Amino acid sequence: MKLGIHFMNFTHPDGGTPLRAAVGDTAVVADEAGIDLFTVMDHWFQMEHFQTAYDPMLEGYSVLNFVAAKTERMRLSTLVTGITYRHPGLLAKTVTTLDLLSGGRSMLGIGAAWYEREHLALGVPYPPVAERFERLEETIQICEQMWSDNDGPYAGKHYQLAETICVPKPLQRPRPPILIGGGGEKKTLRLVAKYADACNLFGSGVEQVAHKLDVLRGHCDTEGTDYDRIEKTIIGRLDPADPDAFLKEMEQYAAVGIDLVEVAPTMPDPAGFVSMLGEKLVRPLAEIG
């Protein structure tokens, strides 16, 4: 099993200026420690079930490009970009830029969006959920077309592009991998089976995640997709005082098919937290399988 870092807490006790060092130092330590994936939230407001909308939140792709400049090997992604946040053509260019500047390490993390308050607050359209899923599928199709040799038009129900020019192309070929976040069994997991290279599953425990994976396998059978080629990821909770308990829990997740677990570093010393992960978890997790 691989280990990822999900950097989601931008509230530094000493204010905004030390945040630059906190993010940068954490990324460097994670890269050197053998962490496989570094992700950030893609929101304009901090999530209310974590802190408050008035707590600090940085723009996701700016953070990832900053991290790219300080690292050499980790994959980089949002977890995840809501399809309402950026026009699909601009999103493809944004991920392409990250891929080029990182040396071919970007991943397109994407989902149907859910945080209504930030949309209404900033005047961003927030369509009904059924339409958001239609837009999610069209967005993936547009990104795939822009990353292909087809620079012609795209005519969808919600998006119409006269030209899908994307120059230069991403370094990764045929394209950067696509991760879809969420666990909806009828729509989200069907789109994972149809388009994605990875998924991030939401579940309240091993049994629920195992059920989601069974549903995903069924969609893969329907779509003619190789289930085993899709990377299955989760976000885990770690008590720094008891890494052994975390490892035992991850053995259960690995047994049902999870390939990678992400954990969120804590303030005020996220770099120290990640250093501990490198010392105590990277190798033992890699031996689980």
PDB file of N, CA and C in Angstrom, residues 194-256:
ATOM      1  N   LYS A 194     -15.815   4.068 -16.398  1.00  0.00           N
ATOM      2  CA  LYS A 194     -15.794   4.454 -17.812  1.00  0.00           C
ATOM      3  C   LYS A 194     -14.568   5.275 -18.179  1.00  0.00           C
ATOM      4  N   TYR A 195     -14.090   6.133 -17.252  1.00  0.00           N
ATOM      5  CA  TYR A 195     -13.073   7.105 -17.625  1.00  0.00           C
ATOM      6  C   TYR A 195     -11.808   7.102 -16.759  1.00  0.00           C
ATOM      7  N   ALA A 196     -11.895   6.709 -15.499  1.00  0.00           N
ATOM      8  CA  ALA A 196     -10.855   7.077 -14.537  1.00  0.00           C
ATOM      9  C   ALA A 196      -9.719   6.060 -14.459  1.00  0.00           C
ATOM     10  N   ASP A 197      -8.593   6.574 -14.019  1.00  0.00           N
ATOM     11  CA  ASP A 197      -7.434   5.752 -13.679  1.00  0.00           C
ATOM     12  C   ASP A 197      -7.340   5.516 -12.177  1.00  0.00           C
ATOM     13  N   ALA A 198      -8.090   6.308 -11.409  1.00  0.00           N
ATOM     14  CA  ALA A 198      -8.055   6.209  -9.955  1.00  0.00           C
ATOM     15  C   ALA A 198      -9.363   6.735  -9.390  1.00  0.00           C
ATOM     16  N   CYS A 199      -9.667   6.329  -8.169  1.00  0.00           N
ATOM     17  CA  CYS A 199     -10.840   6.846  -7.477  1.00  0.00           C
ATOM     18  C   CYS A 199     -10.474   7.106  -6.024  1.00  0.00           C
ATOM     19  N   ASN A 200     -11.200   8.021  -5.404  1.00  0.00           N
ATOM     20  CA  ASN A 200     -11.084   8.236  -3.967  1.00  0.00           C
ATOM     21  C   ASN A 200     -12.449   7.979  -3.368  1.00  0.00           C
ATOM     22  N   LEU A 201     -12.533   6.948  -2.537  1.00  0.00           N
ATOM     23  CA  LEU A 201     -13.813   6.473  -2.034  1.00  0.00           C
ATOM     24  C   LEU A 201     -14.112   7.051  -0.662  1.00  0.00           C
ATOM     25  N   PHE A 202     -15.360   7.451  -0.472  1.00  0.00           N
ATOM     26  CA  PHE A 202     -15.814   7.896   0.832  1.00  0.00           C
ATOM     27  C   PHE A 202     -16.565   6.735   1.476  1.00  0.00           C
ATOM     28  N   GLY A 203     -16.165   6.356   2.666  1.00  0.00           N
ATOM     29  CA  GLY A 203     -16.839   5.273   3.368  1.00  0.00           C
ATOM     30  C   GLY A 203     -16.610   5.385   4.851  1.00  0.00           C
ATOM     31  N   SER A 204     -17.521   4.802   5.620  1.00  0.00           N
ATOM     32  CA  SER A 204     -17.429   4.909   7.077  1.00  0.00           C
ATOM     33  C   SER A 204     -16.687   3.738   7.699  1.00  0.00           C
ATOM     34  N   GLY A 205     -16.187   2.826   6.883  1.00  0.00           N
ATOM     35  CA  GLY A 205     -15.460   1.697   7.418  1.00  0.00           C
ATOM     36  C   GLY A 205     -15.102   0.719   6.331  1.00  0.00           C
ATOM     37  N   VAL A 206     -14.398  -0.337   6.711  1.00  0.00           N
ATOM     38  CA  VAL A 206     -13.901  -1.301   5.740  1.00  0.00           C
ATOM     39  C   VAL A 206     -15.044  -1.975   4.991  1.00  0.00           C
ATOM     40  N   GLU A 207     -16.096  -2.351   5.696  1.00  0.00           N
ATOM     41  CA  GLU A 207     -17.194  -3.058   5.043  1.00  0.00           C
ATOM     42  C   GLU A 207     -17.866  -2.185   3.987  1.00  0.00           C
ATOM     43  N   GLN A 208     -18.062  -0.906   4.296  1.00  0.00           N
ATOM     44  CA  GLN A 208     -18.707  -0.028   3.323  1.00  0.00           C
ATOM     45  C   GLN A 208     -17.813   0.204   2.119  1.00  0.00           C
ATOM     46  N   VAL A 209     -16.513   0.375   2.345  1.00  0.00           N
ATOM     47  CA  VAL A 209     -15.585   0.541   1.227  1.00  0.00           C
ATOM     48  C   VAL A 209     -15.546  -0.720   0.374  1.00  0.00           C
ATOM     49  N   ALA A 210     -15.550  -1.890   1.008  1.00  0.00           N
ATOM     50  CA  ALA A 210     -15.577  -3.144   0.260  1.00  0.00           C
ATOM     51  C   ALA A 210     -16.822  -3.228  -0.613  1.00  0.00           C
ATOM     52  N   HIS A 211     -17.953  -2.765  -0.080  1.00  0.00           N
ATOM     53  CA  HIS A 211     -19.185  -2.749  -0.875  1.00  0.00           C
ATOM     54  C   HIS A 211     -19.046  -1.818  -2.075  1.00  0.00           C
ATOM     55  N   LYS A 212     -18.478  -0.636  -1.860  1.00  0.00           N
ATOM     56  CA  LYS A 212     -18.282   0.295  -2.976  1.00  0.00           C
ATOM     57  C   LYS A 212     -17.396  -0.321  -4.054  1.00  0.00           C
ATOM     58  N   LEU A 213     -16.383  -1.041  -3.637  1.00  0.00           N
ATOM     59  CA  LEU A 213     -15.489  -1.673  -4.605  1.00  0.00           C
ATOM     60  C   LEU A 213     -16.204  -2.774  -5.382  1.00  0.00           C
ATOM     61  N   ASP A 214     -17.111  -3.483  -4.738  1.00  0.00           N
ATOM     62  CA  ASP A 214     -17.910  -4.481  -5.454  1.00  0.00           C
ATOM     63  C   ASP A 214     -18.797  -3.813  -6.501  1.00  0.00           C
ATOM     64  N   VAL A 215     -19.370  -2.674  -6.134  1.00  0.00           N
ATOM     65  CA  VAL A 215     -20.185  -1.926  -7.093  1.00  0.00           C
ATOM     66  C   VAL A 215     -19.327  -1.449  -8.262  1.00  0.00           C
ATOM     67  N   LEU A 216     -18.135  -0.945  -7.949  1.00  0.00           N
ATOM     68  CA  LEU A 216     -17.228  -0.497  -9.003  1.00  0.00           C
ATOM     69  C   LEU A 216     -16.863  -1.648  -9.931  1.00  0.00           C
ATOM     70  N   ARG A 217     -16.617  -2.806  -9.374  1.00  0.00           N
ATOM     71  CA  ARG A 217     -16.283  -3.964 -10.208  1.00  0.00           C
ATOM     72  C   ARG A 217     -17.425  -4.288 -11.171  1.00  0.00           C
ATOM     73  N   GLY A 218     -18.657  -4.179 -10.680  1.00  0.00           N
ATOM     74  CA  GLY A 218     -19.804  -4.416 -11.547  1.00  0.00           C
ATOM     75  C   GLY A 218     -19.870  -3.422 -12.693  1.00  0.00           C
ATOM     76  N   HIS A 219     -19.613  -2.139 -12.399  1.00  0.00           N
ATOM     77  CA  HIS A 219     -19.602  -1.137 -13.462  1.00  0.00           C
ATOM     78  C   HIS A 219     -18.470  -1.415 -14.448  1.00  0.00           C
ATOM     79  N   CYS A 220     -17.324  -1.855 -13.948  1.00  0.00           N
ATOM     80  CA  CYS A 220     -16.208  -2.179 -14.845  1.00  0.00           C
ATOM     81  C   CYS A 220     -16.586  -3.323 -15.782  1.00  0.00           C
ATOM     82  N   ASP A 221     -17.277  -4.310 -15.261  1.00  0.00           N
ATOM     83  CA  ASP A 221     -17.732  -5.411 -16.112  1.00  0.00           C
ATOM     84  C   ASP A 221     -18.658  -4.891 -17.213  1.00  0.00           C
ATOM     85  N   THR A 222     -19.557  -3.970 -16.847  1.00  0.00           N
ATOM     86  CA  THR A 222     -20.485  -3.407 -17.824  1.00  0.00           C
ATOM     87  C   THR A 222     -19.765  -2.584 -18.883  1.00  0.00           C
ATOM     88  N   GLU A 223     -18.766  -1.810 -18.457  1.00  0.00           N
ATOM     89  CA  GLU A 223     -18.049  -0.920 -19.368  1.00  0.00           C
ATOM     90  C   GLU A 223     -16.928  -1.620 -20.122  1.00  0.00           C
ATOM     91  N   GLY A 224     -16.610  -2.848 -19.737  1.00  0.00           N
ATOM     92  CA  GLY A 224     -15.478  -3.536 -20.358  1.00  0.00           C
ATOM     93  C   GLY A 224     -14.140  -2.982 -19.920  1.00  0.00           C
ATOM     94  N   THR A 225     -14.082  -2.504 -18.679  1.00  0.00           N
ATOM     95  CA  THR A 225     -12.872  -1.905 -18.116  1.00  0.00           C
ATOM     96  C   THR A 225     -12.151  -2.905 -17.221  1.00  0.00           C
ATOM     97  N   ASP A 226     -10.837  -2.858 -17.246  1.00  0.00           N
ATOM     98  CA  ASP A 226     -10.036  -3.691 -16.350  1.00  0.00           C
ATOM     99  C   ASP A 226     -10.096  -3.092 -14.949  1.00  0.00           C
ATOM    100  N   TYR A 227     -10.818  -3.752 -14.054  1.00  0.00           N
ATOM    101  CA  TYR A 227     -10.987  -3.260 -12.687  1.00  0.00           C
ATOM    102  C   TYR A 227      -9.642  -3.084 -11.992  1.00  0.00           C
ATOM    103  N   ASP A 228      -8.715  -3.975 -12.245  1.00  0.00           N
ATOM    104  CA  ASP A 228      -7.446  -3.969 -11.520  1.00  0.00           C
ATOM    105  C   ASP A 228      -6.549  -2.799 -11.898  1.00  0.00           C
ATOM    106  N   ARG A 229      -6.798  -2.182 -13.059  1.00  0.00           N
ATOM    107  CA  ARG A 229      -5.927  -1.071 -13.460  1.00  0.00           C
ATOM    108  C   ARG A 229      -6.299   0.232 -12.753  1.00  0.00           C
ATOM    109  N   ILE A 230      -7.469   0.278 -12.097  1.00  0.00           N
ATOM    110  CA  ILE A 230      -7.926   1.493 -11.417  1.00  0.00           C
ATOM    111  C   ILE A 230      -7.318   1.525 -10.013  1.00  0.00           C
ATOM    112  N   GLU A 231      -6.624   2.602  -9.692  1.00  0.00           N
ATOM    113  CA  GLU A 231      -6.054   2.761  -8.358  1.00  0.00           C
ATOM    114  C   GLU A 231      -7.153   3.174  -7.383  1.00  0.00           C
ATOM    115  N   LYS A 232      -7.283   2.433  -6.287  1.00  0.00           N
ATOM    116  CA  LYS A 232      -8.324   2.697  -5.301  1.00  0.00           C
ATOM    117  C   LYS A 232      -7.715   3.375  -4.084  1.00  0.00           C
ATOM    118  N   THR A 233      -8.210   4.559  -3.728  1.00  0.00           N
ATOM    119  CA  THR A 233      -7.631   5.336  -2.640  1.00  0.00           C
ATOM    120  C   THR A 233      -8.699   5.746  -1.636  1.00  0.00           C
ATOM    121  N   ILE A 234      -8.247   6.011  -0.418  1.00  0.00           N
ATOM    122  CA  ILE A 234      -9.105   6.520   0.651  1.00  0.00           C
ATOM    123  C   ILE A 234      -8.338   7.582   1.431  1.00  0.00           C
ATOM    124  N   ILE A 235      -9.054   8.321   2.258  1.00  0.00           N
ATOM    125  CA  ILE A 235      -8.439   9.205   3.252  1.00  0.00           C
ATOM    126  C   ILE A 235      -8.585   8.532   4.613  1.00  0.00           C
ATOM    127  N   GLY A 236      -7.469   8.369   5.317  1.00  0.00           N
ATOM    128  CA  GLY A 236      -7.490   7.708   6.614  1.00  0.00           C
ATOM    129  C   GLY A 236      -7.250   8.679   7.753  1.00  0.00           C
ATOM    130  N   ARG A 237      -7.556   8.224   8.957  1.00  0.00           N
ATOM    131  CA  ARG A 237      -7.309   9.011  10.160  1.00  0.00           C
ATOM    132  C   ARG A 237      -6.226   8.334  10.974  1.00  0.00           C
ATOM    133  N   LEU A 238      -5.256   9.118  11.381  1.00  0.00           N
ATOM    134  CA  LEU A 238      -4.099   8.575  12.084  1.00  0.00           C
ATOM    135  C   LEU A 238      -3.898   9.277  13.413  1.00  0.00           C
ATOM    136  N   ASP A 239      -3.808   8.506  14.462  1.00  0.00           N
ATOM    137  CA  ASP A 239      -3.393   9.020  15.767  1.00  0.00           C
ATOM    138  C   ASP A 239      -1.864   8.917  15.805  1.00  0.00           C
ATOM    139  N   PRO A 240      -1.147  10.053  15.796  1.00  0.00           N
ATOM    140  CA  PRO A 240       0.317   9.987  15.767  1.00  0.00           C
ATOM    141  C   PRO A 240       0.908   9.178  16.918  1.00  0.00           C
ATOM    142  N   ALA A 241       0.151   9.053  18.009  1.00  0.00           N
ATOM    143  CA  ALA A 241       0.657   8.304  19.162  1.00  0.00           C
ATOM    144  C   ALA A 241       0.497   6.795  18.998  1.00  0.00           C
ATOM    145  N   ASP A 242      -0.232   6.368  17.948  1.00  0.00           N
ATOM    146  CA  ASP A 242      -0.495   4.936  17.804  1.00  0.00           C
ATOM    147  C   ASP A 242      -0.445   4.517  16.334  1.00  0.00           C
ATOM    148  N   PRO A 243       0.719   4.620  15.702  1.00  0.00           N
ATOM    149  CA  PRO A 243       0.816   4.221  14.288  1.00  0.00           C
ATOM    150  C   PRO A 243       0.560   2.731  14.071  1.00  0.00           C
ATOM    151  N   ASP A 244       0.795   1.899  15.075  1.00  0.00           N
ATOM    152  CA  ASP A 244       0.556   0.463  14.913  1.00  0.00           C
ATOM    153  C   ASP A 244      -0.922   0.175  14.669  1.00  0.00           C
ATOM    154  N   ALA A 245      -1.789   0.900  15.359  1.00  0.00           N
ATOM    155  CA  ALA A 245      -3.227   0.716  15.151  1.00  0.00           C
ATOM    156  C   ALA A 245      -3.617   1.109  13.731  1.00  0.00           C
ATOM    157  N   PHE A 246      -3.008   2.162  13.239  1.00  0.00           N
ATOM    158  CA  PHE A 246      -3.267   2.599  11.862  1.00  0.00           C
ATOM    159  C   PHE A 246      -2.845   1.511  10.872  1.00  0.00           C
ATOM    160  N   LEU A 247      -1.685   0.933  11.074  1.00  0.00           N
ATOM    161  CA  LEU A 247      -1.196  -0.111  10.180  1.00  0.00           C
ATOM    162  C   LEU A 247      -2.127  -1.323  10.194  1.00  0.00           C
ATOM    163  N   LYS A 248      -2.621  -1.702  11.347  1.00  0.00           N
ATOM    164  CA  LYS A 248      -3.545  -2.836  11.419  1.00  0.00           C
ATOM    165  C   LYS A 248      -4.831  -2.525  10.661  1.00  0.00           C
ATOM    166  N   GLU A 249      -5.307  -1.293  10.788  1.00  0.00           N
ATOM    167  CA  GLU A 249      -6.514  -0.912  10.051  1.00  0.00           C
ATOM    168  C   GLU A 249      -6.260  -0.939   8.551  1.00  0.00           C
ATOM    169  N   MET A 250      -5.097  -0.471   8.121  1.00  0.00           N
ATOM    170  CA  MET A 250      -4.791  -0.441   6.695  1.00  0.00           C
ATOM    171  C   MET A 250      -4.614  -1.838   6.112  1.00  0.00           C
ATOM    172  N   GLU A 251      -4.214  -2.785   6.925  1.00  0.00           N
ATOM    173  CA  GLU A 251      -4.158  -4.176   6.462  1.00  0.00           C
ATOM    174  C   GLU A 251      -5.552  -4.647   6.042  1.00  0.00           C
ATOM    175  N   GLN A 252      -6.567  -4.223   6.781  1.00  0.00           N
ATOM    176  CA  GLN A 252      -7.936  -4.591   6.433  1.00  0.00           C
ATOM    177  C   GLN A 252      -8.370  -3.927   5.125  1.00  0.00           C
ATOM    178  N   TYR A 253      -8.005  -2.650   4.963  1.00  0.00           N
ATOM    179  CA  TYR A 253      -8.371  -1.965   3.723  1.00  0.00           C
ATOM    180  C   TYR A 253      -7.627  -2.556   2.523  1.00  0.00           C
ATOM    181  N   ALA A 254      -6.365  -2.885   2.713  1.00  0.00           N
ATOM    182  CA  ALA A 254      -5.598  -3.495   1.622  1.00  0.00           C
ATOM    183  C   ALA A 254      -6.206  -4.827   1.220  1.00  0.00           C
ATOM    184  N   ALA A 255      -6.721  -5.570   2.191  1.00  0.00           N
ATOM    185  CA  ALA A 255      -7.295  -6.881   1.909  1.00  0.00           C
ATOM    186  C   ALA A 255      -8.526  -6.793   1.017  1.00  0.00           C
ATOM    187  N   VAL A 256      -9.250  -5.654   1.073  1.00  0.00           N
ATOM    188  CA  VAL A 256     -10.427  -5.514   0.204  1.00  0.00           C
ATOM    189  C   VAL A 256     -10.104  -4.798  -1.098  1.00  0.00           C
TER     190      VAL A 256
END
